[in-house]
PDB file of C-alpha atoms in Angstrom:
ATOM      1  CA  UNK A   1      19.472  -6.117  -7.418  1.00 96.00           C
ATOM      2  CA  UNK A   2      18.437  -3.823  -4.774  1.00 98.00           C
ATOM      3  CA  UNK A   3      14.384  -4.460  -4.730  1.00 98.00           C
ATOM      4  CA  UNK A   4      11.285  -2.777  -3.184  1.00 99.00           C
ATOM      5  CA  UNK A   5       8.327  -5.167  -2.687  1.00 99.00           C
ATOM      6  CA  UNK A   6       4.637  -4.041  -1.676  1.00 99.00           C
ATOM      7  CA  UNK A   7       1.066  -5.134  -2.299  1.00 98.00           C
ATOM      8  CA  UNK A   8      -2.440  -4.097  -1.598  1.00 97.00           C
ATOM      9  CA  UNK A   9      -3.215  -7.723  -0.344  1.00 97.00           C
ATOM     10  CA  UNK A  10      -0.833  -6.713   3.007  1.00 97.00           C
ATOM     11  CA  UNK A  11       2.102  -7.688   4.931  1.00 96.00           C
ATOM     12  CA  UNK A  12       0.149 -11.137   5.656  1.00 93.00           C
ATOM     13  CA  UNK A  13      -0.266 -11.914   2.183  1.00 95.00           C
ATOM     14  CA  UNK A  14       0.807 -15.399   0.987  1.00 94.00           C
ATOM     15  CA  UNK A  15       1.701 -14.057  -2.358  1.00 96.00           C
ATOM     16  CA  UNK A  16       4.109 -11.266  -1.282  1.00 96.00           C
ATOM     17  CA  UNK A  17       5.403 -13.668   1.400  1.00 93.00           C
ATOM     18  CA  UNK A  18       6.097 -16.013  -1.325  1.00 95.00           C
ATOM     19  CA  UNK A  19       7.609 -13.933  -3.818  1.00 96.00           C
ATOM     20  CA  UNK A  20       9.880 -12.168  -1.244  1.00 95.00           C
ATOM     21  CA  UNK A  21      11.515 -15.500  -0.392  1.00 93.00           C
ATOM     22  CA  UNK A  22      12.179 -16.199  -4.532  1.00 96.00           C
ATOM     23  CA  UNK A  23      13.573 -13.405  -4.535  1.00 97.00           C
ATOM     24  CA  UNK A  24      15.896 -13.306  -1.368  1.00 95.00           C
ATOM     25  CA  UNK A  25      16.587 -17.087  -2.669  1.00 94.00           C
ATOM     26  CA  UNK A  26      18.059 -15.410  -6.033  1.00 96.00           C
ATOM     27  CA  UNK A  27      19.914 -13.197  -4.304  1.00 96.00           C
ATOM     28  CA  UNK A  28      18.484 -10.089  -4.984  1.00 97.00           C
ATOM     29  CA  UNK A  29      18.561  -7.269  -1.397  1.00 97.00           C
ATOM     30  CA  UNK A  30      14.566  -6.857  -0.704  1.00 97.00           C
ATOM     31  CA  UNK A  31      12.885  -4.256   0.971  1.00 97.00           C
ATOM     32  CA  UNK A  32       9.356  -5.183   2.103  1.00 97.00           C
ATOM     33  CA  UNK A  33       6.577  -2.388   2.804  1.00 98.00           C
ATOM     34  CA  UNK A  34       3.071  -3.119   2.454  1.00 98.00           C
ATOM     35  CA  UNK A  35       0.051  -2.203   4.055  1.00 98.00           C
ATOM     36  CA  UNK A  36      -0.466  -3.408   7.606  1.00 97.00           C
ATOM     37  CA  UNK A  37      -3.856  -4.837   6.323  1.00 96.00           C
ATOM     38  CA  UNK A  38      -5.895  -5.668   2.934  1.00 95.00           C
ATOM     39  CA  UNK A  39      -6.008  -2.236   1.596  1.00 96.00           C
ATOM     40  CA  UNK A  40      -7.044  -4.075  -2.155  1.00 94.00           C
ATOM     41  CA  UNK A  41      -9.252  -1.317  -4.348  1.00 90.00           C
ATOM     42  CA  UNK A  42      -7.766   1.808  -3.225  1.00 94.00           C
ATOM     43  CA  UNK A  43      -5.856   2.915  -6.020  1.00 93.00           C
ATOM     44  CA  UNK A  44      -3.733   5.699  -6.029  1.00 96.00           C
ATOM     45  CA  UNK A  45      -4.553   6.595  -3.118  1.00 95.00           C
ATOM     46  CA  UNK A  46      -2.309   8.411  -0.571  1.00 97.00           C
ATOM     47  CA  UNK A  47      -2.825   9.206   3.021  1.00 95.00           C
ATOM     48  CA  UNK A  48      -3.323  12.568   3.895  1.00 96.00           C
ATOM     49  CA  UNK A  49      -5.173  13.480   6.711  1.00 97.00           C
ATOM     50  CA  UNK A  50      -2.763  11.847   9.411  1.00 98.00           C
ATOM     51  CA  UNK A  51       0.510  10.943   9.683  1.00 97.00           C
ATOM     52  CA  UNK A  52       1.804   7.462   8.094  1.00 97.00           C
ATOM     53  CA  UNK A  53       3.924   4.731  10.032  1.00 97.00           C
ATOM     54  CA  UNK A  54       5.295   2.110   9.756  1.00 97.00           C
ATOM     55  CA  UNK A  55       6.778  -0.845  12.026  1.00 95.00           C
ATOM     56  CA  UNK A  56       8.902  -3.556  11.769  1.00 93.00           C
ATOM     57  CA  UNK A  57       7.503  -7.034  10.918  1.00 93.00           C
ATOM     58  CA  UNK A  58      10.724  -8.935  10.704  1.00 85.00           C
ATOM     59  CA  UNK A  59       8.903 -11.855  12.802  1.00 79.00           C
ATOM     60  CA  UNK A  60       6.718 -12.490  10.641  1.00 75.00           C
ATOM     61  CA  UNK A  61       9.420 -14.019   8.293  1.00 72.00           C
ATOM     62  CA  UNK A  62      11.946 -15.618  10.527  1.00 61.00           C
ATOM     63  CA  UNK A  63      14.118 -17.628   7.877  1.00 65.00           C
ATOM     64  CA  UNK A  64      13.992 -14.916   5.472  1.00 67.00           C
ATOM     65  CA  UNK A  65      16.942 -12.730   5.064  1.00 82.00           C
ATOM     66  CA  UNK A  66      15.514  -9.072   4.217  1.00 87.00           C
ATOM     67  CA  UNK A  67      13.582  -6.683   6.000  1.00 91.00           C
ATOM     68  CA  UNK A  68       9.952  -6.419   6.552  1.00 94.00           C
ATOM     69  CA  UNK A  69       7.855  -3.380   7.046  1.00 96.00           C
ATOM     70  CA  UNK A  70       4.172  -2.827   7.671  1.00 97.00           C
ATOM     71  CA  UNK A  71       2.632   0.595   7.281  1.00 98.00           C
ATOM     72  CA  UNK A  72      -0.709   1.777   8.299  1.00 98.00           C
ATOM     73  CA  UNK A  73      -1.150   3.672   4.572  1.00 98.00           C
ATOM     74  CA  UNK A  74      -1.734   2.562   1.398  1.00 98.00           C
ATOM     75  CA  UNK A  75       0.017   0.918  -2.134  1.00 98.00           C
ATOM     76  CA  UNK A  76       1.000   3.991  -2.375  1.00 99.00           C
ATOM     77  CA  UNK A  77       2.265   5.328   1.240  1.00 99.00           C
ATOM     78  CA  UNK A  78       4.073   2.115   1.021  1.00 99.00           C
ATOM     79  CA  UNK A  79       6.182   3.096  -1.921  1.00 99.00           C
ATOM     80  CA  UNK A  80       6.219   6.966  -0.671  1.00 98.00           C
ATOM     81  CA  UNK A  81       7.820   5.776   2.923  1.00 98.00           C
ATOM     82  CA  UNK A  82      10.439   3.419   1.032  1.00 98.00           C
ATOM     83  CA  UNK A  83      11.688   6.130  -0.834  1.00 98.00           C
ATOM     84  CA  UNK A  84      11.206   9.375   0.951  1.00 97.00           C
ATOM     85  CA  UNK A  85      11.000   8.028   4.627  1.00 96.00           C
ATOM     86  CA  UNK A  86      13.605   5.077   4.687  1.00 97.00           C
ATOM     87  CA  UNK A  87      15.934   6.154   1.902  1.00 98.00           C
ATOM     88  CA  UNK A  88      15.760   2.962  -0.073  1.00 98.00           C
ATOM     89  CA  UNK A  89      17.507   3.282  -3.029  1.00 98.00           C
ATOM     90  CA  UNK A  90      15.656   0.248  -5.362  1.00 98.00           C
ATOM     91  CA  UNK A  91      16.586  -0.417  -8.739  1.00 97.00           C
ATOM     92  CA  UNK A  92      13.288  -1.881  -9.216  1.00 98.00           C
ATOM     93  CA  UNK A  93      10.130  -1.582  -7.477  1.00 99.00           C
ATOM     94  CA  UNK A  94       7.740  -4.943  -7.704  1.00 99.00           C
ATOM     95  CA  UNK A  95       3.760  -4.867  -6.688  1.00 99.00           C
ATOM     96  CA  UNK A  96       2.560  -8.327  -5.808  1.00 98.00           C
ATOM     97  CA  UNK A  97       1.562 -11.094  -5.989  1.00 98.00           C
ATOM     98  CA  UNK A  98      -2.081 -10.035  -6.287  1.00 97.00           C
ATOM     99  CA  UNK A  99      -4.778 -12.657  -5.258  1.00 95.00           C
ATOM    100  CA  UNK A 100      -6.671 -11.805  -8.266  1.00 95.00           C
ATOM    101  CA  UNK A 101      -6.653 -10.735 -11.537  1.00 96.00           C
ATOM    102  CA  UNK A 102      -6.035  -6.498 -12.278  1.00 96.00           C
ATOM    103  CA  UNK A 103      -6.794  -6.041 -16.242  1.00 96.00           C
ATOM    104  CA  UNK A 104      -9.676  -3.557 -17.528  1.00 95.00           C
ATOM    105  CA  UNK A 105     -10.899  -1.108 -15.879  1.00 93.00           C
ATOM    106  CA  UNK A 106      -9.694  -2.580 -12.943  1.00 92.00           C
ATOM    107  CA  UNK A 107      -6.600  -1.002 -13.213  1.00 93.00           C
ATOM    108  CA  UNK A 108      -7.563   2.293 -11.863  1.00 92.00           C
ATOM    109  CA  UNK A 109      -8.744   0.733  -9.116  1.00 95.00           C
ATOM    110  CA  UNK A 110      -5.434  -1.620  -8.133  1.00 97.00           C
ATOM    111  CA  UNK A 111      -3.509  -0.720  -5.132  1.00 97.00           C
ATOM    112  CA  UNK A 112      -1.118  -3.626  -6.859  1.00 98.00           C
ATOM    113  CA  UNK A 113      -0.783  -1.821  -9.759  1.00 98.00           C
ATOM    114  CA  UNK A 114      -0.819   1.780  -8.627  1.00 98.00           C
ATOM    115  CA  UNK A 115       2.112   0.912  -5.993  1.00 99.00           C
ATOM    116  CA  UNK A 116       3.785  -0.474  -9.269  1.00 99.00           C
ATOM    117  CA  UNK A 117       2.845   3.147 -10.573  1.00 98.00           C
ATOM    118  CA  UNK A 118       4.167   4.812  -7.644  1.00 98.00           C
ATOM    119  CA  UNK A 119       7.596   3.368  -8.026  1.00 99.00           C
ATOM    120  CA  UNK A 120       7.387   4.724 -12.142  1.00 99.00           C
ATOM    121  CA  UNK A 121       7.103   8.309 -11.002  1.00 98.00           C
ATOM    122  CA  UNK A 122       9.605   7.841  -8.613  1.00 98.00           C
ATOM    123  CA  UNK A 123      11.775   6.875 -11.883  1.00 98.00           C
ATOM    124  CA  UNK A 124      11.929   3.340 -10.946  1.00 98.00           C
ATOM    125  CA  UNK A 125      11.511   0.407 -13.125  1.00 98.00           C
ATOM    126  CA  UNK A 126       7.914  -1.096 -11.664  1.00 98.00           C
ATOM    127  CA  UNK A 127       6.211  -4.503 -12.081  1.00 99.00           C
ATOM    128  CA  UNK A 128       3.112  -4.985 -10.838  1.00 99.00           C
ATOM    129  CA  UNK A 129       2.355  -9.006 -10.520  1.00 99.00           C
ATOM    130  CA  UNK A 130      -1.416 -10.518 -10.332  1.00 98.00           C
ATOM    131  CA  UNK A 131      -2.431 -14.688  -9.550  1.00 98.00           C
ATOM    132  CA  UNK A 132      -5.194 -14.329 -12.150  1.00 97.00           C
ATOM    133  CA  UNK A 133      -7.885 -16.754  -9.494  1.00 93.00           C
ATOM    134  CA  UNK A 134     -11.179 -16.986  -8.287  1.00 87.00           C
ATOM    135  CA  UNK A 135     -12.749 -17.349  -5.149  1.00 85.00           C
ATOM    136  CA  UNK A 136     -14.277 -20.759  -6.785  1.00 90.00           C
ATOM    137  CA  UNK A 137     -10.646 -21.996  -6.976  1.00 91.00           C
ATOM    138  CA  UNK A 138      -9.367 -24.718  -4.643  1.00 90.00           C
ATOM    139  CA  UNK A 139      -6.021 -24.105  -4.981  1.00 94.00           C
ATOM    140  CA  UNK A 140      -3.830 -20.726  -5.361  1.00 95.00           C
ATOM    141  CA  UNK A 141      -0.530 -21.228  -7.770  1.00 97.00           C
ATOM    142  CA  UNK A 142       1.283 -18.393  -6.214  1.00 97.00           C
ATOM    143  CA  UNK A 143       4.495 -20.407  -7.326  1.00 97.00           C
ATOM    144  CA  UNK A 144       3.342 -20.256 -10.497  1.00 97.00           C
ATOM    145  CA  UNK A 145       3.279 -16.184 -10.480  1.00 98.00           C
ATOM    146  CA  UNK A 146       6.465 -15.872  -8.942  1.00 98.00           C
ATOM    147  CA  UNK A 147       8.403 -18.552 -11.272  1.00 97.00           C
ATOM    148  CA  UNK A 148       7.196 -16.013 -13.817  1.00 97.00           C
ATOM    149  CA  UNK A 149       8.327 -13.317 -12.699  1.00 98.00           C
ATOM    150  CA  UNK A 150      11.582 -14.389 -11.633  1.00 98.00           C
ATOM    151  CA  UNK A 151      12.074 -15.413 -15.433  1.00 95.00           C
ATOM    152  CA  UNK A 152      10.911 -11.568 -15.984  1.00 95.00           C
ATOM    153  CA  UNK A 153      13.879 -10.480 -14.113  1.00 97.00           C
ATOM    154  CA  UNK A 154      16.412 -12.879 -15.682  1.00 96.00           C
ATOM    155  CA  UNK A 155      14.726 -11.330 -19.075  1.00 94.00           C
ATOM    156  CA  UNK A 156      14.826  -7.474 -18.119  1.00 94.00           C
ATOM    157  CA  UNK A 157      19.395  -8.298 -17.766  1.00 92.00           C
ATOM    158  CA  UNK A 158      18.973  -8.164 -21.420  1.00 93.00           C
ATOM    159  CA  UNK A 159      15.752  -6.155 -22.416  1.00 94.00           C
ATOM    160  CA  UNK A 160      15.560  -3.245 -19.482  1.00 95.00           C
ATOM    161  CA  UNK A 161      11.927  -1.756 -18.674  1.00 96.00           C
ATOM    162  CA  UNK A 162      11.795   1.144 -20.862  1.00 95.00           C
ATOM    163  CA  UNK A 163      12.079   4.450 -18.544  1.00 94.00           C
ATOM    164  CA  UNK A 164       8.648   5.417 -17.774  1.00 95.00           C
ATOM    165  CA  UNK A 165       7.100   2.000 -18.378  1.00 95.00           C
ATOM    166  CA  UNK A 166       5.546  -0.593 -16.138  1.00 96.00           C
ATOM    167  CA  UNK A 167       4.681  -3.830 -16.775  1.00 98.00           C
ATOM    168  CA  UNK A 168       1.390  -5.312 -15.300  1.00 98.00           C
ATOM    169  CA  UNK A 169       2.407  -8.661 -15.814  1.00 98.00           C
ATOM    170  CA  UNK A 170      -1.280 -11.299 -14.872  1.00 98.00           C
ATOM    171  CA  UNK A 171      -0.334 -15.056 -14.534  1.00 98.00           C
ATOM    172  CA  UNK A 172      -2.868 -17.961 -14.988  1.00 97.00           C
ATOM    173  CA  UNK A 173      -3.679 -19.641 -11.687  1.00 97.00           C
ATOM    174  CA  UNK A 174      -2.447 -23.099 -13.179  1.00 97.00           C
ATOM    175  CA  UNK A 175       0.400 -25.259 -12.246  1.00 96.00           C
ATOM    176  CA  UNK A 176       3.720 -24.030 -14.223  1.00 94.00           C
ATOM    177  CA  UNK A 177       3.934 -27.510 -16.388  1.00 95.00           C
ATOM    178  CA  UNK A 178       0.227 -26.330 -17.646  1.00 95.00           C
ATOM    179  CA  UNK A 179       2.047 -22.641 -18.739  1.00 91.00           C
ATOM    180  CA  UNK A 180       1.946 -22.550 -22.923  1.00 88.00           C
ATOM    181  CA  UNK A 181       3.825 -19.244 -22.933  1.00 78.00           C
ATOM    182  CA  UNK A 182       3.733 -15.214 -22.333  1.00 73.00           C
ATOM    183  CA  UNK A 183       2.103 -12.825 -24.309  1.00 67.00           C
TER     184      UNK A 183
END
Protein backbone atom coordinates (compact mmCIF):
# COMPACT_ATOMS: atom_id res chain seq x y z
CA UNK A 1 0.00 0.00 0.00
CA UNK A 2 1.26 3.20 -1.22
CA UNK A 3 1.21 5.43 2.22
CA UNK A 4 1.56 9.14 3.18
CA UNK A 5 2.78 9.68 6.78
CA UNK A 6 2.85 13.21 8.65
CA UNK A 7 2.44 14.56 12.16
CA UNK A 8 2.29 17.79 14.01
CA UNK A 9 4.92 16.40 16.55
CA UNK A 10 7.70 16.82 13.38
CA UNK A 11 10.12 15.03 11.33
CA UNK A 12 12.10 14.32 14.77
CA UNK A 13 9.30 12.73 16.34
CA UNK A 14 9.85 9.29 17.94
CA UNK A 15 6.36 8.29 17.19
CA UNK A 16 6.32 8.97 13.41
CA UNK A 17 9.89 7.60 13.31
CA UNK A 18 8.54 4.56 14.84
CA UNK A 19 5.54 3.97 12.97
CA UNK A 20 7.28 4.65 9.59
CA UNK A 21 9.66 1.74 10.22
CA UNK A 22 6.32 -0.75 11.07
CA UNK A 23 5.23 0.17 8.30
CA UNK A 24 8.23 -0.04 5.78
CA UNK A 25 8.79 -3.47 7.87
CA UNK A 26 5.18 -4.63 6.48
CA UNK A 27 5.93 -3.71 3.33
CA UNK A 28 3.83 -1.02 2.65
CA UNK A 29 5.80 2.17 0.05
CA UNK A 30 5.87 5.30 2.66
CA UNK A 31 6.07 8.75 1.96
CA UNK A 32 7.17 10.87 4.94
CA UNK A 33 6.31 14.77 5.16
CA UNK A 34 5.99 16.43 8.34
CA UNK A 35 6.74 19.61 9.70
CA UNK A 36 10.40 20.53 10.04
CA UNK A 37 9.56 21.30 13.77
CA UNK A 38 6.71 20.76 16.58
CA UNK A 39 4.00 22.56 14.85
CA UNK A 40 1.35 20.57 17.60
CA UNK A 41 -2.02 22.96 18.07
CA UNK A 42 -2.25 24.48 14.77
CA UNK A 43 -5.06 22.88 13.27
CA UNK A 44 -6.09 23.32 9.95
CA UNK A 45 -3.95 25.57 9.37
CA UNK A 46 -2.27 26.29 5.99
CA UNK A 47 0.55 28.54 5.08
CA UNK A 48 -0.19 31.41 3.19
CA UNK A 49 1.76 34.30 3.40
CA UNK A 50 5.11 32.71 1.98
CA UNK A 51 6.05 30.11 0.01
CA UNK A 52 6.28 26.37 1.53
CA UNK A 53 9.40 23.96 1.17
CA UNK A 54 10.43 21.25 1.81
CA UNK A 55 13.90 19.23 2.00
CA UNK A 56 15.05 15.98 2.12
CA UNK A 57 15.69 14.28 5.51
CA UNK A 58 16.63 10.86 4.30
CA UNK A 59 19.61 10.95 7.00
CA UNK A 60 17.76 11.11 9.53
CA UNK A 61 16.58 7.44 8.95
CA UNK A 62 19.51 5.63 7.53
CA UNK A 63 18.22 1.87 7.71
CA UNK A 64 14.87 2.80 6.68
CA UNK A 65 13.82 2.16 3.19
CA UNK A 66 11.33 5.15 2.21
CA UNK A 67 11.70 8.66 1.80
CA UNK A 68 11.74 11.40 4.26
CA UNK A 69 10.65 14.94 3.86
CA UNK A 70 10.63 17.93 6.17
CA UNK A 71 8.64 21.02 5.31
CA UNK A 72 8.72 24.36 6.88
CA UNK A 73 4.52 24.44 6.88
CA UNK A 74 2.11 22.86 8.71
CA UNK A 75 -0.16 19.27 9.19
CA UNK A 76 -1.63 20.55 6.61
CA UNK A 77 1.13 22.01 4.02
CA UNK A 78 2.51 18.65 4.68
CA UNK A 79 -0.36 16.78 3.14
CA UNK A 80 -0.93 19.78 0.45
CA UNK A 81 2.95 19.36 -0.83
CA UNK A 82 2.54 15.38 -0.93
CA UNK A 83 -0.20 15.62 -3.13
CA UNK A 84 -0.07 18.75 -5.16
CA UNK A 85 3.78 19.43 -5.00
CA UNK A 86 5.37 15.83 -5.16
CA UNK A 87 2.63 13.95 -6.96
CA UNK A 88 2.24 11.20 -4.43
CA UNK A 89 -0.38 9.13 -5.28
CA UNK A 90 -1.31 7.44 -1.49
CA UNK A 91 -3.95 5.09 -1.03
CA UNK A 92 -4.04 6.08 2.47
CA UNK A 93 -2.91 9.00 4.28
CA UNK A 94 -1.86 8.26 8.21
CA UNK A 95 -1.35 11.29 10.94
CA UNK A 96 0.84 10.14 13.78
CA UNK A 97 1.80 8.91 16.28
CA UNK A 98 0.73 11.85 18.45
CA UNK A 99 2.55 12.28 21.87
CA UNK A 100 -0.69 12.90 23.45
CA UNK A 101 -4.08 12.31 23.51
CA UNK A 102 -6.54 14.40 20.60
CA UNK A 103 -10.36 13.65 21.77
CA UNK A 104 -12.86 16.65 22.71
CA UNK A 105 -12.58 19.69 21.76
CA UNK A 106 -9.19 19.08 21.10
CA UNK A 107 -9.84 18.00 17.85
CA UNK A 108 -10.17 21.31 16.25
CA UNK A 109 -7.14 22.12 17.49
CA UNK A 110 -4.92 18.82 16.21
CA UNK A 111 -2.45 19.32 13.53
CA UNK A 112 -2.50 15.20 13.90
CA UNK A 113 -5.85 15.04 13.18
CA UNK A 114 -6.42 17.86 10.74
CA UNK A 115 -3.42 16.41 8.47
CA UNK A 116 -5.58 13.15 8.79
CA UNK A 117 -8.42 15.62 7.57
CA UNK A 118 -6.41 16.99 4.89
CA UNK A 119 -5.80 13.68 3.27
CA UNK A 120 -10.10 13.10 3.51
CA UNK A 121 -10.67 16.07 1.27
CA UNK A 122 -8.10 15.07 -0.87
CA UNK A 123 -10.40 11.76 -1.18
CA UNK A 124 -8.00 9.71 0.67
CA UNK A 125 -8.70 7.22 3.28
CA UNK A 126 -7.07 9.13 6.59
CA UNK A 127 -6.11 7.84 10.07
CA UNK A 128 -5.07 10.02 12.43
CA UNK A 129 -3.09 8.00 15.41
CA UNK A 130 -2.61 9.53 19.15
CA UNK A 131 -0.18 7.76 22.31
CA UNK A 132 -2.92 8.78 24.75
CA UNK A 133 0.27 9.96 27.69
CA UNK A 134 1.15 12.42 30.05
CA UNK A 135 3.96 14.42 30.76
CA UNK A 136 3.86 12.54 34.38
CA UNK A 137 4.56 9.30 32.44
CA UNK A 138 7.96 7.59 32.62
CA UNK A 139 7.70 5.69 29.79
CA UNK A 140 6.08 6.34 26.14
CA UNK A 141 4.46 2.94 24.50
CA UNK A 142 4.77 4.22 21.03
CA UNK A 143 4.96 0.39 20.10
CA UNK A 144 1.95 0.00 21.58
CA UNK A 145 0.17 2.72 19.12
CA UNK A 146 1.71 1.45 16.18
CA UNK A 147 0.98 -2.46 16.88
CA UNK A 148 -2.52 -1.01 16.80
CA UNK A 149 -2.60 0.46 14.03
CA UNK A 150 -0.87 -1.94 12.00
CA UNK A 151 -3.78 -4.40 13.11
CA UNK A 152 -6.06 -1.35 11.74
CA UNK A 153 -4.59 -1.83 8.41
CA UNK A 154 -4.71 -5.65 8.32
CA UNK A 155 -8.58 -4.86 9.40
CA UNK A 156 -9.40 -2.03 6.74
CA UNK A 157 -8.30 -5.40 3.71
CA UNK A 158 -11.67 -6.45 4.77
CA UNK A 159 -13.74 -3.44 6.19
CA UNK A 160 -12.41 -0.27 3.88
CA UNK A 161 -12.67 3.38 5.53
CA UNK A 162 -15.91 4.51 4.34
CA UNK A 163 -15.26 7.39 1.57
CA UNK A 164 -15.32 10.55 3.39
CA UNK A 165 -14.50 9.08 6.80
CA UNK A 166 -11.51 9.26 9.07
CA UNK A 167 -10.74 7.45 11.86
CA UNK A 168 -9.08 9.19 14.93
CA UNK A 169 -7.97 6.14 16.34
CA UNK A 170 -6.32 7.17 20.54
CA UNK A 171 -4.28 4.22 22.06
CA UNK A 172 -3.65 3.79 25.87
CA UNK A 173 -0.04 4.50 26.77
CA UNK A 174 0.26 0.85 28.31
CA UNK A 175 2.31 -2.05 27.28
CA UNK A 176 0.31 -4.16 24.45
CA UNK A 177 -0.08 -7.42 26.92
CA UNK A 178 -2.07 -4.73 29.27
CA UNK A 179 -4.49 -3.92 25.87
CA UNK A 180 -8.28 -5.42 26.83
CA UNK A 181 -9.57 -4.48 23.37
CA UNK A 182 -10.81 -1.55 20.83
CA UNK A 183 -13.77 0.31 21.03
Amino acid sequence: MNILLTNDDGVYSIGIQILAKSLTDAGHNVLLVAPDRERSGCGHAMTMDRPVHIRNVNRLFLSADFEAKACDGTPTDCVIMAIDAMRFEPDMVISGINQGPNLGDDLTYSGTVCAAMEGVIFGYPSIAISLVMSSKDKELYNDTAAATLMAMLDWTKGSPIPEGVLYNVNVPNLPISEIKGVL
